[in-house]
Amino acid sequence: MNKITLFLLFLLTSLVCFGQSPRQIFQETINETDLRKHLSYIASDELGGRDTGSEGQKKAADYITNHLIALGISPIVKNQDGKMGYEQSIELYKNGWKDSYVVINGKKKVFFNDYFPVGMINIPVEKEIETVFIGYGIQNETTNDFHKKDLKGKAVIFIENEAKNKNGKYISSNADNSDWVGSSGLKKKQKIAADLGADYIFVISLADSDQFKTLNAERKAVLSRFNRMAIEKSKTDNSTANTTLPTFIISKKMASEMLGINQKKLDAFVESPSETLKTKKSTIKIKSERGEETVQTSNVMGFLEGTDKKDEVVIISAHYDHVGIDEKGRIYNGADDDGSGTCALLELAEAYSKAKAAGNGPRRSILFLWVTGEEKGLLGSKYYTDINPIIPLDKTVCDLNIDMIGRIDKKHETNENYVYLIGSDKLSSELHNISENVNKETINFDLDYEFNDPKDPNRFYYRSDHYNFAKNKIPVIFYFTGVHEDYHKPGDDVEKILFSKYSKITQLVFATSWELANRNDRIIVDSNKP
Ligand SMILES: [Zn+2]
């Protein structure tokens, strides 16, 4: 027996004796302290909620990149200058308002400040237009504000709702109710103006200046939800977006400038509209252009080359964007969503780089993939799979995707040792079995398959980045601990993360990926479950 054999025998017995396989050794490098350190930065206010394409998201990308460099994990993206890098840059198209203003007497009024639109109004080319004031814009048996007014081709200005008389009753009906208030009242007024040939409507808001500020912010937030981001330029023509008469809500201040009167006179008229209000005829300019702008963002990735099966790749993914800051200035830190997945990947990369440095690198390669634009419709993962898969999809063994693993949901309030698995059996029964066995041998959590049920109304299988792999017949597992009261709220903060369970689930992902990367045969795609 030579010395080397003796040494190997010693090594083997010591492994058996102490029970520590290389997998166990490196799995245990994943710990709460590191996760907390990373997440305290990723989910800090400094990153401003990591909105897609924002400065904060770029800071997160830099942090990930620096971590990969420090670990010695290879770049795999070829940049335009021919150099290798960690970021796959992506140009997204975002539709929204572009150049929008009203000019009164040479003074430009500010969109979503002095006034705001009702709906998605598109006036792509500046229009010059005459205005007509018609008081409250009421028309019935006793009152007719439209009488003898020429509205054809003009911008009609009226006050919202209806005034009340001294007895607190609505003037036109002398009753407690009026058909001319609220959104149905506005619709009636819009209809009459449209029938009389008006081109635009300006509604004078009765809100005071603070209330008007709030209204602007709320409308801006509501309407911006319709501003979609996409990978490709929109094919629809924005110039035909108007379906009703373009209507804007304006402040009393802006209204008095339009009418060429002192605001006090307007206030007096609002109170008692029976008095006549002498207004000046004015011509205004208006533009309210909708269109697309580009948003620069990137997927970040690091590559750990395998040994004898290096052409085959296991992907571990998480999205590193979140939803940013709301109209009230509140930062959505997204500690759980998906700061937890983002930082889990940082720890996984570290564990693998240590294994490789110790001569225990995996047989298959590992791609650590931080995707962008998840919150905007899984755009970063879609870009990766549909437009530029850095690793050919047929060489991609599976995608283990982590999205929210740091909290507990209502169902598991009494037991934090669980994780929802979604998708594991859909394409490969082998993957499902491996995942089950590895869990039993390692953290032994309750694996909850509630959301894997195709009848589950939440449809989570379609709602995170793994789906873009699954639709290409690449087996996936989605790791998830469920929604909670801070989901997509400003309270999704690092203080509420349960680091012990979070760390264990990260270890489970490590152990599962380790088996997938090291086993003799690549897992087989043999099922096609809905
Ligand atoms: Zn998420």
XYZ file of C-alpha atoms and ligand atoms in Angstrom:
531
model
C 0.000 0.000 0.000
C 1.605 3.252 -1.055
C 1.426 6.532 0.793
C -1.149 8.105 -1.491
C -3.554 5.199 -1.114
C -3.021 5.335 2.606
C -3.790 9.036 2.621
C -6.941 8.532 0.545
C -8.049 5.789 2.885
C -7.460 8.127 5.812
C -9.449 10.867 4.091
C -12.305 8.506 3.346
C -12.484 7.211 6.927
C -12.325 10.691 8.345
C -15.192 11.761 6.114
C -17.217 8.768 7.201
C -16.270 9.284 10.847
C -17.026 12.976 11.022
C -19.948 12.633 8.652
C -19.160 15.795 6.736
C -19.472 15.496 2.971
C -18.141 18.362 0.854
C -21.757 19.318 0.190
C -22.376 19.692 3.923
C -19.167 21.623 4.496
C -19.985 24.255 1.880
C -23.690 24.313 2.632
C -22.770 25.468 6.122
C -20.917 28.497 4.790
C -24.396 29.911 4.103
C -25.292 31.722 7.293
C -27.564 34.308 8.855
C -24.793 36.841 9.507
C -23.826 37.111 5.838
C -27.425 37.201 4.640
C -28.218 39.974 7.118
C -25.172 41.975 6.033
C -26.104 41.783 2.339
C -29.813 42.383 2.830
C -29.230 45.359 5.140
C -27.669 47.095 2.152
C -29.874 45.770 -0.682
C -33.092 46.645 1.212
C -31.837 49.984 2.568
C -33.391 53.367 1.790
C -30.211 54.269 -0.066
C -31.340 52.014 -2.924
C -34.739 53.708 -3.085
C -36.792 50.577 -3.661
C -34.725 49.384 -6.681
C -37.275 50.382 -9.315
C -36.480 48.993 -12.762
C -33.902 51.235 -14.438
C -33.479 53.509 -11.383
C -30.236 54.690 -9.789
C -31.000 52.472 -6.800
C -31.263 49.411 -8.982
C -27.915 50.302 -10.554
C -26.399 50.461 -7.072
C -27.727 46.955 -6.421
C -26.184 45.777 -9.714
C -22.825 47.270 -8.672
C -23.007 45.578 -5.292
C -23.688 42.181 -6.887
C -20.926 42.694 -9.463
C -18.370 43.648 -6.812
C -19.306 40.581 -4.800
C -18.802 38.320 -7.834
C -15.411 39.891 -8.563
C -14.349 39.414 -4.940
C -15.350 35.743 -5.104
C -13.447 35.207 -8.347
C -16.593 34.157 -10.207
C -16.244 34.655 -13.948
C -17.976 37.234 -16.110
C -19.828 35.666 -19.041
C -21.428 38.542 -20.937
C -19.526 39.818 -23.942
C -19.894 43.592 -24.086
C -19.928 45.661 -27.269
C -16.284 46.596 -26.728
C -15.444 42.881 -26.736
C -14.613 42.778 -23.024
C -16.303 40.339 -20.693
C -18.651 41.707 -18.054
C -21.291 40.716 -15.527
C -24.167 42.799 -16.865
C -26.419 41.977 -19.787
C -27.716 45.411 -20.659
C -31.345 45.695 -21.711
C -33.254 48.566 -23.221
C -36.909 48.573 -22.180
C -39.669 50.645 -23.718
C -41.926 52.526 -21.365
C -44.994 54.313 -22.573
C -46.300 57.379 -20.841
C -46.788 61.104 -21.260
C -44.004 62.967 -22.931
C -44.361 66.644 -23.821
C -47.535 67.883 -22.070
C -48.467 71.470 -21.174
C -51.037 74.229 -21.415
C -49.903 77.766 -22.264
C -52.037 80.704 -21.036
C -50.892 84.214 -22.019
C -47.414 82.902 -22.755
C -47.166 81.169 -19.367
C -46.671 77.426 -19.357
C -48.787 75.428 -16.899
C -47.323 72.256 -15.478
C -48.879 68.852 -16.137
C -49.829 66.926 -12.952
C -49.317 70.092 -10.944
C -51.545 72.892 -12.247
C -53.834 70.411 -13.981
C -54.274 66.738 -14.737
C -56.038 64.647 -17.378
C -59.106 62.458 -16.998
C -57.898 59.265 -18.669
C -55.197 58.609 -21.243
C -55.443 61.741 -23.354
C -53.219 62.028 -26.382
C -52.769 65.364 -28.164
C -49.501 64.763 -30.026
C -49.310 68.115 -31.811
C -49.702 71.523 -30.144
C -53.188 72.988 -30.672
C -54.228 76.605 -30.356
C -57.769 76.935 -29.127
C -60.334 79.491 -27.951
C -61.987 79.049 -24.569
C -65.623 79.475 -23.506
C -66.761 79.668 -19.861
C -70.193 78.211 -19.068
C -70.420 78.455 -15.265
C -71.369 75.119 -13.746
C -72.438 73.685 -17.102
C -75.972 72.751 -16.053
C -78.915 72.344 -18.379
C -82.469 71.634 -17.226
C -85.926 73.296 -17.076
C -84.796 76.101 -14.765
C -81.156 76.563 -15.644
C -79.304 76.534 -18.961
C -75.641 77.435 -18.774
C -75.168 76.399 -22.412
C -77.756 78.907 -23.696
C -76.511 80.903 -26.698
C -72.953 79.683 -26.288
C -70.972 78.762 -29.363
C -68.852 75.762 -28.352
C -67.922 74.514 -31.806
C -64.220 73.703 -32.018
C -63.571 75.335 -28.652
C -62.344 74.458 -25.195
C -65.214 74.597 -22.714
C -64.506 75.606 -19.137
C -66.967 74.746 -16.364
C -66.967 74.304 -12.591
C -67.320 70.808 -11.176
C -70.512 69.661 -9.406
C -73.313 72.140 -8.660
C -73.725 75.089 -6.292
C -76.199 75.112 -3.397
C -78.599 77.862 -2.367
C -78.915 79.474 1.073
C -81.072 76.585 2.298
C -78.349 74.090 1.467
C -80.290 72.691 -1.519
C -78.921 72.295 -5.031
C -79.889 75.343 -7.054
C -81.272 73.778 -10.219
C -83.549 71.308 -8.427
C -83.987 72.866 -4.949
C -83.355 69.363 -3.640
C -80.791 67.465 -1.574
C -79.599 65.503 -4.573
C -78.329 66.601 -7.940
C -77.654 64.768 -11.204
C -74.836 67.210 -11.889
C -72.358 66.173 -9.224
C -69.659 63.489 -9.161
C -68.518 61.424 -12.090
C -72.024 60.850 -13.473
C -72.609 64.627 -13.411
C -69.348 65.145 -15.268
C -70.400 62.599 -17.893
C -73.673 64.475 -18.495
C -71.825 67.753 -18.933
C -69.266 66.103 -21.241
C -72.057 64.701 -23.402
C -73.787 68.066 -23.877
C -70.471 69.763 -24.689
C -69.603 67.037 -27.208
C -73.054 67.334 -28.859
C -72.521 71.065 -29.200
C -69.206 70.455 -31.000
C -66.663 71.321 -28.303
C -63.142 69.936 -28.745
C -61.746 70.037 -25.188
C -63.061 70.365 -21.647
C -61.474 72.042 -18.632
C -63.185 71.322 -15.318
C -62.496 73.733 -12.472
C -61.798 71.717 -9.333
C -63.270 73.002 -6.080
C -60.396 71.495 -4.100
C -58.192 73.894 -2.154
C -54.540 74.042 -3.130
C -53.410 71.277 -0.717
C -56.241 68.956 -1.711
C -55.488 69.682 -5.350
C -51.864 68.667 -4.825
C -52.998 65.340 -3.370
C -55.467 64.797 -6.202
C -52.692 65.353 -8.750
C -50.437 62.833 -7.050
C -53.195 60.244 -6.803
C -54.233 60.616 -10.429
C -50.622 60.433 -11.529
C -50.144 57.176 -9.601
C -53.366 55.649 -10.900
C -52.712 56.571 -14.518
C -49.055 55.518 -14.422
C -50.213 51.956 -13.738
C -51.279 51.911 -17.359
C -47.812 52.992 -18.467
C -46.498 49.604 -19.480
C -42.901 48.604 -19.868
C -41.967 46.129 -22.552
C -38.981 44.544 -24.236
C -40.169 45.549 -27.665
C -41.359 48.827 -29.091
C -45.138 49.060 -29.046
C -46.800 48.391 -32.410
C -49.981 50.291 -31.590
C -50.311 53.878 -32.707
C -50.577 56.180 -29.698
C -52.138 58.991 -31.687
C -55.594 57.421 -31.615
C -55.917 56.971 -27.875
C -58.747 59.480 -27.236
C -62.135 57.837 -26.952
C -64.102 60.633 -25.253
C -63.774 64.393 -25.393
C -60.316 65.189 -23.912
C -61.003 66.468 -20.400
C -58.635 68.084 -17.908
C -59.155 69.017 -14.270
C -57.641 72.409 -13.419
C -56.991 74.287 -10.186
C -58.968 77.437 -9.344
C -55.736 79.397 -9.729
C -55.178 78.131 -13.260
C -58.861 78.703 -14.034
C -58.770 82.345 -13.005
C -55.757 82.883 -15.263
C -57.616 81.243 -18.121
C -60.657 83.410 -17.491
C -58.552 86.554 -17.093
C -60.038 87.379 -13.686
C -58.979 87.686 -10.078
C -59.351 84.420 -8.168
C -61.513 86.141 -5.549
C -64.077 86.898 -8.244
C -64.085 83.277 -9.244
C -64.513 82.203 -5.600
C -67.487 84.564 -5.269
C -69.068 83.148 -8.401
C -68.544 79.577 -7.158
C -70.607 80.511 -4.069
C -73.408 82.340 -5.883
C -73.459 81.611 -9.609
C -76.561 83.743 -10.222
C -74.334 86.804 -10.447
C -72.786 87.270 -13.851
C -69.054 86.815 -14.114
C -67.266 88.969 -16.640
C -64.548 86.822 -18.177
C -62.095 87.552 -20.954
C -62.001 85.470 -24.078
C -58.665 83.787 -24.317
C -56.731 81.587 -26.663
C -54.616 78.876 -25.146
C -52.099 76.383 -26.487
C -52.281 72.758 -25.499
C -50.238 69.639 -26.028
C -50.514 66.298 -24.265
C -48.286 63.870 -26.043
C -48.158 60.178 -25.265
C -45.278 58.101 -26.461
C -42.479 55.767 -25.580
C -39.218 56.382 -23.830
C -36.407 53.925 -23.269
C -35.268 52.688 -19.885
C -31.767 51.243 -19.482
C -31.429 48.321 -17.149
C -29.579 44.990 -16.955
C -29.572 41.382 -15.865
C -26.521 40.609 -13.727
C -24.872 37.212 -13.874
C -21.807 35.267 -12.807
C -20.568 31.940 -14.148
C -18.904 29.168 -12.213
C -17.446 26.665 -14.643
C -18.005 22.989 -13.906
C -15.502 20.176 -14.301
C -16.240 17.152 -16.524
C -19.805 18.200 -17.426
C -19.194 21.915 -17.733
C -21.287 22.366 -20.898
C -24.421 21.647 -18.946
C -25.609 24.465 -16.714
C -27.766 24.766 -13.621
C -29.269 28.246 -13.294
C -30.127 29.778 -9.934
C -32.141 32.968 -10.319
C -33.796 35.805 -8.410
C -35.026 39.250 -9.428
C -33.158 42.216 -7.971
C -35.583 44.981 -8.962
C -38.553 46.109 -6.902
C -41.242 48.808 -7.189
C -39.394 51.947 -6.051
C -41.001 54.959 -4.353
C -44.690 55.877 -4.347
C -46.442 59.202 -4.921
C -46.276 59.941 -1.182
C -42.505 59.524 -1.223
C -42.569 56.231 0.669
C -39.759 53.831 -0.198
C -40.679 50.226 -0.893
C -37.510 48.461 0.248
C -38.611 44.999 -0.865
C -36.554 43.134 1.752
C -38.524 39.957 1.173
C -39.529 40.744 -2.430
C -37.012 39.995 -3.670
C -34.146 41.216 -1.532
C -34.294 37.755 0.041
C -33.725 35.980 -3.274
C -31.103 38.524 -4.358
C -28.993 37.991 -1.238
C -29.571 34.223 -1.161
C -27.855 34.141 -4.559
C -24.907 36.141 -3.182
C -24.463 33.474 -0.489
C -24.910 30.611 -2.954
C -22.233 32.106 -5.190
C -19.919 32.348 -2.200
C -20.539 28.731 -1.148
C -19.798 27.455 -4.666
C -16.715 29.594 -5.085
C -15.338 28.218 -1.800
C -16.112 24.661 -2.909
C -14.309 25.231 -6.178
C -11.302 26.827 -4.468
C -11.042 23.749 -2.224
C -11.031 21.435 -5.244
C -14.682 20.455 -4.818
C -16.157 22.459 -7.667
C -19.370 21.081 -9.216
C -19.275 18.852 -12.299
C -21.830 20.939 -14.170
C -21.508 24.720 -14.442
C -23.627 27.095 -12.384
C -25.041 30.379 -13.643
C -26.053 32.826 -10.918
C -28.643 35.032 -12.560
C -30.084 38.225 -11.070
C -32.835 39.391 -13.394
C -34.371 42.835 -13.825
C -37.909 44.019 -14.581
C -39.716 41.185 -12.796
C -42.113 43.658 -11.250
C -42.852 45.054 -14.711
C -43.875 41.681 -16.140
C -40.943 39.237 -15.846
C -39.113 41.291 -18.467
C -35.481 40.522 -17.555
C -35.984 36.751 -17.534
C -38.019 37.028 -20.727
C -35.181 38.946 -22.353
C -32.746 36.259 -21.226
C -34.770 33.280 -22.497
C -36.419 34.804 -25.585
C -33.798 37.197 -26.926
C -30.342 36.476 -25.583
C -29.775 33.279 -23.597
C -26.081 33.481 -22.731
C -26.091 29.709 -22.174
C -27.988 27.855 -24.921
C -31.373 26.781 -23.559
C -30.784 23.153 -24.569
C -27.710 23.117 -22.313
C -29.699 24.501 -19.411
C -30.520 21.680 -17.008
C -32.971 23.557 -14.805
C -33.758 26.880 -13.169
C -34.063 27.128 -9.401
C -35.793 30.437 -8.811
C -36.037 32.217 -5.469
C -38.636 34.933 -4.970
C -39.596 35.842 -1.372
C -38.263 33.340 1.177
C -37.815 35.520 4.265
C -41.248 35.728 5.902
C -44.173 33.559 6.960
C -47.769 33.715 5.799
C -51.044 33.362 7.739
C -51.321 29.623 7.107
C -47.969 28.899 8.796
C -48.102 31.279 11.734
C -47.358 28.476 14.207
C -44.601 26.777 12.208
C -41.947 28.694 10.322
C -40.169 25.588 9.051
C -41.862 25.365 5.682
C -41.409 26.497 2.116
C -43.795 26.469 -0.819
C -42.414 24.649 -3.824
C -44.007 25.400 -7.145
C -43.308 23.710 -10.466
C -40.962 20.929 -9.323
C -43.047 18.087 -10.825
C -44.369 19.880 -13.892
C -41.649 18.909 -16.360
C -39.428 16.383 -14.606
C -40.578 13.785 -12.088
C -36.910 13.165 -11.365
C -36.415 16.779 -10.306
C -39.352 16.486 -7.947
C -37.945 13.319 -6.337
C -34.455 14.769 -5.989
C -35.882 17.892 -4.402
C -37.897 15.814 -1.898
C -34.963 13.575 -0.993
C -32.491 16.407 -0.577
C -34.900 18.197 1.737
C -35.264 15.052 3.879
C -31.479 14.673 4.114
C -30.849 18.325 4.915
C -33.156 20.909 6.466
C -36.247 18.669 6.536
C -38.757 21.506 6.154
C -42.455 21.007 5.378
C -42.683 21.275 1.618
C -46.037 22.871 0.899
C -47.411 22.212 -2.597
C -50.663 24.175 -2.223
C -49.668 26.681 -4.905
C -48.450 23.958 -7.242
C -52.069 22.931 -7.815
C -53.073 24.026 -11.331
C -56.471 25.010 -9.908
C -54.934 27.424 -7.411
C -56.426 30.839 -8.209
C -53.174 32.695 -7.408
C -51.440 31.159 -10.445
C -48.007 31.707 -8.884
C -46.473 29.257 -11.365
C -46.895 31.935 -14.032
C -45.917 34.862 -11.832
C -42.181 34.782 -11.312
C -39.123 34.436 -13.505
C -38.857 30.634 -13.560
C -41.897 30.606 -15.847
C -39.862 31.947 -18.771
C -37.665 28.854 -18.425
C -40.576 26.454 -17.868
C -42.301 27.635 -21.036
C -39.147 26.510 -22.859
C -39.458 23.025 -21.286
C -36.636 23.651 -18.837
C -37.538 22.092 -15.457
C -37.909 24.615 -12.632
C -38.451 24.896 -8.909
C -39.841 28.097 -7.500
C -38.993 28.640 -3.794
C -41.456 30.904 -2.000
C -42.728 31.458 1.541
C -46.000 33.142 0.583
C -47.514 36.594 0.717
C -47.922 38.651 3.899
C -49.354 42.000 4.956
C -46.266 43.887 3.703
C -46.308 42.371 0.221
C -45.810 45.287 -2.225
C -46.135 47.738 0.673
C -43.623 50.180 2.201
C -43.336 47.886 5.257
C -41.440 45.080 3.510
C -38.323 45.809 5.593
C -35.264 43.913 6.723
C -36.342 44.030 10.416
C -39.195 41.651 9.631
C -37.070 38.994 7.931
C -36.802 35.664 9.751
C -33.126 35.024 9.142
C -33.016 31.554 10.618
C -35.572 30.063 8.221
C -34.314 32.234 5.354
C -30.819 30.846 5.843
C -32.096 27.260 5.932
C -34.093 27.617 2.725
C -31.000 29.077 1.041
C -29.108 25.989 2.230
C -31.831 23.787 0.742
C -31.420 25.510 -2.631
C -27.675 24.952 -2.352
C -28.032 21.263 -1.517
C -30.572 20.694 -4.307
C -28.465 22.500 -6.901
C -25.388 20.584 -5.682
C -27.115 17.263 -6.396
C -28.357 18.479 -9.793
C -24.907 19.721 -10.738
C -22.968 16.658 -9.559
C -25.096 13.604 -10.389
C -24.042 11.326 -13.229
C -27.005 11.881 -15.487
C -28.711 15.086 -16.362
C -32.308 15.105 -15.092
C -34.807 13.918 -17.676
C -37.741 15.968 -18.925
C -40.508 13.377 -18.776
C -43.707 15.050 -17.697
C -45.939 17.773 -18.968
C -48.257 18.725 -16.159
C -50.391 21.846 -16.308
Zn -40.939 39.151 -6.459
